[in-house]
PDB file of C-alpha atoms in Angstrom:
ATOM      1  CA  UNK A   1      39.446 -38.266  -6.589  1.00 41.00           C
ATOM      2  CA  UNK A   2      37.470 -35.875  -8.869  1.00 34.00           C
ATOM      3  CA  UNK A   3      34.010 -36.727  -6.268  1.00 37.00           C
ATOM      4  CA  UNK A   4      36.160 -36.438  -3.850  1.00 36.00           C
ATOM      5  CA  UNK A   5      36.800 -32.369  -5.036  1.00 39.00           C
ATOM      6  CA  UNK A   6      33.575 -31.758  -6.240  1.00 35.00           C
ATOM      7  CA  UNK A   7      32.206 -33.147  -2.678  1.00 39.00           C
ATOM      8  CA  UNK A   8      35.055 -31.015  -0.603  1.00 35.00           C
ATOM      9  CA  UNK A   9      33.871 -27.743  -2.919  1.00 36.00           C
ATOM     10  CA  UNK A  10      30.148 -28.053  -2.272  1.00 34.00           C
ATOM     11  CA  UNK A  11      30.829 -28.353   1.094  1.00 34.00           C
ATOM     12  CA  UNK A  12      33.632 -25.586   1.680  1.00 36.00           C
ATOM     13  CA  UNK A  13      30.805 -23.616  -0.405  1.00 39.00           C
ATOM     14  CA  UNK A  14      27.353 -24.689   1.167  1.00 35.00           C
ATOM     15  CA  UNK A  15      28.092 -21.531   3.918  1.00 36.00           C
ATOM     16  CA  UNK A  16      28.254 -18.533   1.440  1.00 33.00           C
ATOM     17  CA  UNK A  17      25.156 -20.401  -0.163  1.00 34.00           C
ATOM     18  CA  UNK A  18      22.941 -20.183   2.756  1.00 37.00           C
ATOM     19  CA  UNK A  19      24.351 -16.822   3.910  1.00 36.00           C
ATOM     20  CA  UNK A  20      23.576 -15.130   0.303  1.00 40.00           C
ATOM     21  CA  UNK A  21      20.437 -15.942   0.555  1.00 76.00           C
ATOM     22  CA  UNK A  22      17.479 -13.847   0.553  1.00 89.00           C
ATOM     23  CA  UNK A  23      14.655 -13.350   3.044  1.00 93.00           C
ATOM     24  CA  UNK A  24      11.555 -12.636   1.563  1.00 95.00           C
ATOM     25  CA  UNK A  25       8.565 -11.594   3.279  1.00 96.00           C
ATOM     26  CA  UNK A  26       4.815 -12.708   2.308  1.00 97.00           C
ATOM     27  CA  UNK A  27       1.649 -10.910   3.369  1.00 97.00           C
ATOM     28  CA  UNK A  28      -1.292 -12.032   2.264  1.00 97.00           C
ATOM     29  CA  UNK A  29      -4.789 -10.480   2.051  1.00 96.00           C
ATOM     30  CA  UNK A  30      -7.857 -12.574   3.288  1.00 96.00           C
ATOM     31  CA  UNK A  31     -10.282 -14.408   0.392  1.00 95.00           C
ATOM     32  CA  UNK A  32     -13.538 -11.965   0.436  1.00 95.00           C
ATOM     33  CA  UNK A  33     -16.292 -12.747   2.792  1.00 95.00           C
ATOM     34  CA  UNK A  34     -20.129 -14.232   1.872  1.00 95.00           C
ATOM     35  CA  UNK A  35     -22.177 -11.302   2.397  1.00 94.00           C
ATOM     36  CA  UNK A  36     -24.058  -8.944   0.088  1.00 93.00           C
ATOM     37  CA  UNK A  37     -23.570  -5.475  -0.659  1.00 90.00           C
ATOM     38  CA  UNK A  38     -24.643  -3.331   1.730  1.00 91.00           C
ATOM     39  CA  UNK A  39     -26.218  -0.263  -0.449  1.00 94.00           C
ATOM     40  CA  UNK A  40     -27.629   2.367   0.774  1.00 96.00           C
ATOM     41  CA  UNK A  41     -28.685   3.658   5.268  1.00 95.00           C
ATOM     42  CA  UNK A  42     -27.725   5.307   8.153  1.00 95.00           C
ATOM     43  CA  UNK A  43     -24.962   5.124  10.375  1.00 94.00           C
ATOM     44  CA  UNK A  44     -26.575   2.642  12.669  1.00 94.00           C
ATOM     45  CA  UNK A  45     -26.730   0.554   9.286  1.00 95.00           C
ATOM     46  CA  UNK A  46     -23.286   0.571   8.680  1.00 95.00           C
ATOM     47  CA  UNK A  47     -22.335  -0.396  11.816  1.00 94.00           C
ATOM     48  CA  UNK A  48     -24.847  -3.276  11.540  1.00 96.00           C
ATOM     49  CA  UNK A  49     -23.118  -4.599   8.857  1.00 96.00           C
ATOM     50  CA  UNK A  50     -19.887  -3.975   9.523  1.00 95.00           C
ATOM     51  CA  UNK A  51     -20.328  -6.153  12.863  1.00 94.00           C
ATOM     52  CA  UNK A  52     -22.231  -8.876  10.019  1.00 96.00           C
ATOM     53  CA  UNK A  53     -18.892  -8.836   7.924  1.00 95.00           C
ATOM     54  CA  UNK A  54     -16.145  -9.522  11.239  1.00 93.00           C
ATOM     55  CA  UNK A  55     -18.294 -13.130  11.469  1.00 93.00           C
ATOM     56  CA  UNK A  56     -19.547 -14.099   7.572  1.00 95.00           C
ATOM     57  CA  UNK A  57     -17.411 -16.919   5.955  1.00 96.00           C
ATOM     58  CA  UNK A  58     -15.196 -16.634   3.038  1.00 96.00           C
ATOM     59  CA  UNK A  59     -16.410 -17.303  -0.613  1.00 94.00           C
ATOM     60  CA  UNK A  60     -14.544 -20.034  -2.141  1.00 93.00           C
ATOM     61  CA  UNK A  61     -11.683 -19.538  -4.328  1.00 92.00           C
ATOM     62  CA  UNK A  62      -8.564 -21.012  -6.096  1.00 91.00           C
ATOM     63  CA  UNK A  63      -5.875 -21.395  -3.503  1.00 92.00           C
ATOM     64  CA  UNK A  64      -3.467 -22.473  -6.501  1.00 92.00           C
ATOM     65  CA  UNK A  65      -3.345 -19.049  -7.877  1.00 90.00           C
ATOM     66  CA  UNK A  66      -1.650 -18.123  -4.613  1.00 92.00           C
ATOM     67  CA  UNK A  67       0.788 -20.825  -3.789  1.00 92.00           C
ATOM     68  CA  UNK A  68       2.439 -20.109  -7.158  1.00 91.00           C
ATOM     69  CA  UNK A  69       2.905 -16.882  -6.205  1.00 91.00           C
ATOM     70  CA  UNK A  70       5.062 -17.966  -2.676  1.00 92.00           C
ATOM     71  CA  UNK A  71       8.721 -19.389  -3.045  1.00 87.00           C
ATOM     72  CA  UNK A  72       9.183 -22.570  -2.153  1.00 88.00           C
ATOM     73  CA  UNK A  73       5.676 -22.842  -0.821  1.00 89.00           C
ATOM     74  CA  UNK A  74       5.697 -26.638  -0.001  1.00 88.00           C
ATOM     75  CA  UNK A  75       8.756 -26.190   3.035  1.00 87.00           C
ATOM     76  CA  UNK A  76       5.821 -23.514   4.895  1.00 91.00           C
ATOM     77  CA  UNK A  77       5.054 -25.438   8.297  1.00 91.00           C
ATOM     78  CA  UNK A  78       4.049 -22.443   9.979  1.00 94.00           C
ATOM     79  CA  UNK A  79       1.828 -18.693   8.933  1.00 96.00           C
ATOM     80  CA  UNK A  80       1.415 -15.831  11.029  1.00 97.00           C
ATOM     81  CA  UNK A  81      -2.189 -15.100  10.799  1.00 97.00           C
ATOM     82  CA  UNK A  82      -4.789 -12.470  12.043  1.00 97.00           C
ATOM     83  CA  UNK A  83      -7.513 -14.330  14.972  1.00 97.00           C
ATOM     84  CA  UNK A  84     -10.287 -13.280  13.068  1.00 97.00           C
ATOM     85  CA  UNK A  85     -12.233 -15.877  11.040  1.00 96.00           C
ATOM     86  CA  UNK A  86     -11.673 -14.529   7.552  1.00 96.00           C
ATOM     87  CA  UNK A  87      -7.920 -14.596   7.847  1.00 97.00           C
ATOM     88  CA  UNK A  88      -7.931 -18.086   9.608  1.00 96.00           C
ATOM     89  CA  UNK A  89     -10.359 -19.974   7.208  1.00 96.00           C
ATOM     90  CA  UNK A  90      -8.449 -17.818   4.293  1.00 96.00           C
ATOM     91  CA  UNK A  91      -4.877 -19.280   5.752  1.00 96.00           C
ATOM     92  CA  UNK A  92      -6.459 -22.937   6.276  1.00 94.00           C
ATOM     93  CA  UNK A  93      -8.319 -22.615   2.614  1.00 93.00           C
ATOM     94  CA  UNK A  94      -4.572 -22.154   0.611  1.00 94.00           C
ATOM     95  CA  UNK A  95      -2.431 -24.354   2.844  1.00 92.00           C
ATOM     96  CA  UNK A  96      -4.685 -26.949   4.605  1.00 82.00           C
ATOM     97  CA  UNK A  97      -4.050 -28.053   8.233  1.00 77.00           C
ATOM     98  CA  UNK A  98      -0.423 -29.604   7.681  1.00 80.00           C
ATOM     99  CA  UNK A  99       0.939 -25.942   9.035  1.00 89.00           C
ATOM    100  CA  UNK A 100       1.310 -24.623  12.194  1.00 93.00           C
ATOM    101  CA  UNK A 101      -0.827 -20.904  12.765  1.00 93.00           C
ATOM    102  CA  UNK A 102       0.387 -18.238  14.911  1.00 95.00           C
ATOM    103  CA  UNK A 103      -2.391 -15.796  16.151  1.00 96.00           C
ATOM    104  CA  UNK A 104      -1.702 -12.533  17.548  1.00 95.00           C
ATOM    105  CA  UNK A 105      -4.233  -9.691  18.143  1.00 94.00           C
ATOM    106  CA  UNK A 106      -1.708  -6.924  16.158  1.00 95.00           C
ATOM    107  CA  UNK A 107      -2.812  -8.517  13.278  1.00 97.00           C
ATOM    108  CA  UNK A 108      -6.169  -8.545  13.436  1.00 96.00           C
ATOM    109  CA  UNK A 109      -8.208  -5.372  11.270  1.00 94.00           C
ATOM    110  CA  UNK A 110      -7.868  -2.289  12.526  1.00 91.00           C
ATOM    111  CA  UNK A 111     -11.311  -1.955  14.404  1.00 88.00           C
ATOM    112  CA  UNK A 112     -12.521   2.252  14.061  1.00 89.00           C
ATOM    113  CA  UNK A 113     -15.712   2.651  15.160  1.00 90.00           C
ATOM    114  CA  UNK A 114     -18.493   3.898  13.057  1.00 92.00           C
ATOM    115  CA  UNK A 115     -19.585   7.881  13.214  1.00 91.00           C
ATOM    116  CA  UNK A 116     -22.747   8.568  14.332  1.00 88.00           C
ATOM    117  CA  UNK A 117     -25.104  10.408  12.309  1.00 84.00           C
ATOM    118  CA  UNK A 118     -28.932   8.495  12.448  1.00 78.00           C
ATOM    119  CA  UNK A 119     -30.826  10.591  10.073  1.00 83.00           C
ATOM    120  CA  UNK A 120     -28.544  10.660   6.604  1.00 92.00           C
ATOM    121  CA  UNK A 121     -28.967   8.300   4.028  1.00 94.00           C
ATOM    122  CA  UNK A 122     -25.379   7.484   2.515  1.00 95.00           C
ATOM    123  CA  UNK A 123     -24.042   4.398   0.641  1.00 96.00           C
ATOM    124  CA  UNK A 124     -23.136   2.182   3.388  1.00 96.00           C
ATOM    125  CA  UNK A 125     -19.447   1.642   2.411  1.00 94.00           C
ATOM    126  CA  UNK A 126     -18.912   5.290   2.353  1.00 96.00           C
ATOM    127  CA  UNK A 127     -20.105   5.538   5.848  1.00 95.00           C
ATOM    128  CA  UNK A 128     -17.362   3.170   6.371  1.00 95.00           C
ATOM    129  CA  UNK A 129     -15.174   5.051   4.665  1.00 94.00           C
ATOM    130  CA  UNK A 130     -15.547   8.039   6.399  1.00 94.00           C
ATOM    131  CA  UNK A 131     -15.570   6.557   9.670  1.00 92.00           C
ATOM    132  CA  UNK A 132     -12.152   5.069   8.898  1.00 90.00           C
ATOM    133  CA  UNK A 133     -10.915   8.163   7.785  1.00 90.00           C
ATOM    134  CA  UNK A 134     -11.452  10.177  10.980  1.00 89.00           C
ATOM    135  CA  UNK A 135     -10.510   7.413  12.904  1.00 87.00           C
ATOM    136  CA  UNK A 136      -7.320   7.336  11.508  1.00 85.00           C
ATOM    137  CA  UNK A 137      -6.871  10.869  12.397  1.00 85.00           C
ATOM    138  CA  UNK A 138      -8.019  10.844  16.254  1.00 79.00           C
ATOM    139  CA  UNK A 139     -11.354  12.374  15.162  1.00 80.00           C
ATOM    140  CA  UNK A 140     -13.273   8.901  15.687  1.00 68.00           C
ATOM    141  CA  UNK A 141     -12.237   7.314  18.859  1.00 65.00           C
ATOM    142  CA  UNK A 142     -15.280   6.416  21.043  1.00 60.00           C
ATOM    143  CA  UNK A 143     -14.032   2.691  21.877  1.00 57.00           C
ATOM    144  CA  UNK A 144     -11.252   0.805  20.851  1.00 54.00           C
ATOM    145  CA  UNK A 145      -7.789   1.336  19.990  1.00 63.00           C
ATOM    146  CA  UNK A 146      -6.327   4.135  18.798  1.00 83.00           C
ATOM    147  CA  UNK A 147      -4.772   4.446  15.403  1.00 83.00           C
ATOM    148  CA  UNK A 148      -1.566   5.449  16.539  1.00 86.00           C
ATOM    149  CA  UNK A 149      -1.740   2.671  19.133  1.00 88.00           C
ATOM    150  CA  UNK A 150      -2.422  -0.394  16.523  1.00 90.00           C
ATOM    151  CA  UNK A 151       0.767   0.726  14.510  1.00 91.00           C
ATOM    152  CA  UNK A 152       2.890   0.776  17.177  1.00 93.00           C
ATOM    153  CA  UNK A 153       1.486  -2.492  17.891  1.00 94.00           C
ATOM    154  CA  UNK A 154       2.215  -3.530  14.209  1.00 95.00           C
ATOM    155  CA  UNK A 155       5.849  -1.573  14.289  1.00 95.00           C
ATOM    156  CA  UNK A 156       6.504  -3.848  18.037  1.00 96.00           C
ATOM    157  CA  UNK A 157       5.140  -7.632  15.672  1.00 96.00           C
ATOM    158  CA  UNK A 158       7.692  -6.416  12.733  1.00 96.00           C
ATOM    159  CA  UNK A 159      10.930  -7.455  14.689  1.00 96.00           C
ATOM    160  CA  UNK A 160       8.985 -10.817  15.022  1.00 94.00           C
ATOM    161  CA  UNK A 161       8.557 -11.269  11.329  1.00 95.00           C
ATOM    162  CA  UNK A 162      11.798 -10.022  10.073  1.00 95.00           C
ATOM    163  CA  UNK A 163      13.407 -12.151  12.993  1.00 95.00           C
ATOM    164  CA  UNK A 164      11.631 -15.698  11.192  1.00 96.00           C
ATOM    165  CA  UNK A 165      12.424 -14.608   7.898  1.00 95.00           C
ATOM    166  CA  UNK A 166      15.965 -14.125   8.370  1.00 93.00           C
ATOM    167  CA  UNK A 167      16.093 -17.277  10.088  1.00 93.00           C
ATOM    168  CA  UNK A 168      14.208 -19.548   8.103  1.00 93.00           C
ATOM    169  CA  UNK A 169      14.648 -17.666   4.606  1.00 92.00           C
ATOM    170  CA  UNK A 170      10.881 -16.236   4.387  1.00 93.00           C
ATOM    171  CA  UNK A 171       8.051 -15.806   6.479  1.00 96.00           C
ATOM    172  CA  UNK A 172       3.827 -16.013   5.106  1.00 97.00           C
ATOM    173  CA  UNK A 173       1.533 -13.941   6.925  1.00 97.00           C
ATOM    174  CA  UNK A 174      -2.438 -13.788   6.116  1.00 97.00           C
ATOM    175  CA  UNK A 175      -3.948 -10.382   7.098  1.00 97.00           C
ATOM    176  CA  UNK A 176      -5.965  -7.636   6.377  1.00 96.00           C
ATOM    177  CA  UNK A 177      -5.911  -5.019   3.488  1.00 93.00           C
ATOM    178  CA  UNK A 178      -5.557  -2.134   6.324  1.00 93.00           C
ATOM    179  CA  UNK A 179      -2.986  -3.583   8.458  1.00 96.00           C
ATOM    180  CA  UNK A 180      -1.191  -4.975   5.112  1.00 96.00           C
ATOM    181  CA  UNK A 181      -0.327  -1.639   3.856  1.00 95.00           C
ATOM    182  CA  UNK A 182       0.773  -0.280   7.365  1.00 95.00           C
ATOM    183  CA  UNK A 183       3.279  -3.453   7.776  1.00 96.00           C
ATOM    184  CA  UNK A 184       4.732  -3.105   4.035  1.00 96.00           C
ATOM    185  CA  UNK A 185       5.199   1.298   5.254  1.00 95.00           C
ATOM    186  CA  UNK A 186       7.345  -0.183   8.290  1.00 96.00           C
ATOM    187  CA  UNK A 187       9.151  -2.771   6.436  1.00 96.00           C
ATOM    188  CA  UNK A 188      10.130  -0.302   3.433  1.00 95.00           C
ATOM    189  CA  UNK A 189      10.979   2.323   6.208  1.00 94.00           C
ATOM    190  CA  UNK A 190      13.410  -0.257   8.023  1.00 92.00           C
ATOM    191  CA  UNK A 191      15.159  -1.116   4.739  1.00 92.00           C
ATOM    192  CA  UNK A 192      12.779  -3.869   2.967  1.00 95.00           C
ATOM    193  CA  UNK A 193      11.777  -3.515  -0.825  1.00 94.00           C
ATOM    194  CA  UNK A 194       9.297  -5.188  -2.756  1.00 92.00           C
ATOM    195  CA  UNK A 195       9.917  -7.868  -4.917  1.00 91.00           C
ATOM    196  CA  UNK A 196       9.681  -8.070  -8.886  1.00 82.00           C
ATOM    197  CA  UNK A 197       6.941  -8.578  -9.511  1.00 79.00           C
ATOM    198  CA  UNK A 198       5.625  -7.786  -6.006  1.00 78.00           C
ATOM    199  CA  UNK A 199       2.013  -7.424  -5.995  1.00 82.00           C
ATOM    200  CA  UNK A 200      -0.693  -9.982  -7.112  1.00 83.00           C
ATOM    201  CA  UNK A 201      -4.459  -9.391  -6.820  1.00 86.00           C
ATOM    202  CA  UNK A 202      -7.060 -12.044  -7.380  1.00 85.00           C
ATOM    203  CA  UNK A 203     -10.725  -9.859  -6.588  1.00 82.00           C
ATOM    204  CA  UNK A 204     -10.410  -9.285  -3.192  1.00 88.00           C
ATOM    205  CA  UNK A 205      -7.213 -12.240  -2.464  1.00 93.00           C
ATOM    206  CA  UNK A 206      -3.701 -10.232  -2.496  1.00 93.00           C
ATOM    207  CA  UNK A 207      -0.199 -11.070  -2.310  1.00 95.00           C
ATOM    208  CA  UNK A 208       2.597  -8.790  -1.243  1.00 95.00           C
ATOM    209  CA  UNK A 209       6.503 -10.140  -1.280  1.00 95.00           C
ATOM    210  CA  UNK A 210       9.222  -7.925   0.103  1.00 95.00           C
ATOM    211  CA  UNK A 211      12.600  -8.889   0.465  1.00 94.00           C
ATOM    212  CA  UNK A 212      15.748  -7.686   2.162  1.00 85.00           C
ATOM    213  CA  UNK A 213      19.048  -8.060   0.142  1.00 68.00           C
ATOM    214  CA  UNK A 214      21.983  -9.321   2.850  1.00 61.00           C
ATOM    215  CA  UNK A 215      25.067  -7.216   3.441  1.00 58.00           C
TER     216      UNK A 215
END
């Protein structure tokens, strides 16, 4: 009789387990890529190896360090994940091929193109820098897609992620450091928070968990 209670309670209760749950949101930055550091030239440098960096491999790393940082990581069967190369071998890298990986161009790095200026000698990241920076303010938009344009793009995938993580309790997705910081802005904006702690760097490898407490 007393199994028979204990049984009836767990069962009568398993509903306001499930439904107090709470979805958690994982975005992961890709491992850093095999190439060397650029130094110093010219715009048309920059550009050169910025086009080198979209195609060189990952370095190797630890993907323990990461999995300890995900709930419940062993139950992931599927990651949202950017198309481009660093973010796939990255996802493939930390959770092997048992899971299931979900491309979609919003994800992939915000692609500015690089200023032109062919006689100044600068460091070649701060070419970079600058190029993203007036990008990012419609200064800088030659080719491609517009800044404003990717984040509605990212602000359209968002309904996708929170929709998975409220149905399945969490959702993993393996990005970019640009397009990682734009997705935790709309998630905070529509209510998300990060978790305690939140944030875990590993050199260029970084974790971000946000969660949404249920009403």
């Amino acid at each position: 009789m007393l199994k028979y209670c204990i049984s009836l309670l767990f069962i009568v209760g398993l509903p306001d387990l499930v439904s107090s749950a709470v979805p958690k949101i994982f975005l992961i930055r890709h491992a850093e890529v095999n190439l060397g550091k650029p130094g110093w030239g010219t715009t048309r440098d920059a550009a050169q190896y910025k086009k080198e960096y979209n195609f060189a491999p990952v370095k190797r790393f630890a993907p323990d360090k990461i999995l300890k940082k995900i709930d419940d990581f062993e139950l992931i069967d599927t990651i949202f994940c950017s198309p481009q190369s660093r973010a796939t071998e990255t996802t493939k890298s930390i959770f092997s091929d048992r899971i299931t990986l979900l491309t979609d161009s919003a994800l992939a790095e915000f692609d500015y193109p690089v200023i032109r200026f062919p006689v100044l000698q600068l460091p070649v990241k701060t070419w970079l820098l600058l190029s993203r920076a007036s990008w990012s303010l419609n200064l800088n938009n030659r080719e491609g897609a517009f800044y404003k344009q990717r984040k509605e793009e990212l602000e359209v995938f968002s309904h996708n992620l929170v929709r998975f993580a409220n149905h399945h309790g969490m959702v993993v997705v393996v990005a970019h450091g640009m397009v990682n910081r734009e997705l935790i802005k709309i998630l905070k904006k529509n209510g998300w928070r990060l978790c305690s702690p939140g944030y875990a760097c590993y050199e260029n490898l970084s974790v971000n968990c946000l969660k949404k407490e249920l009403n």
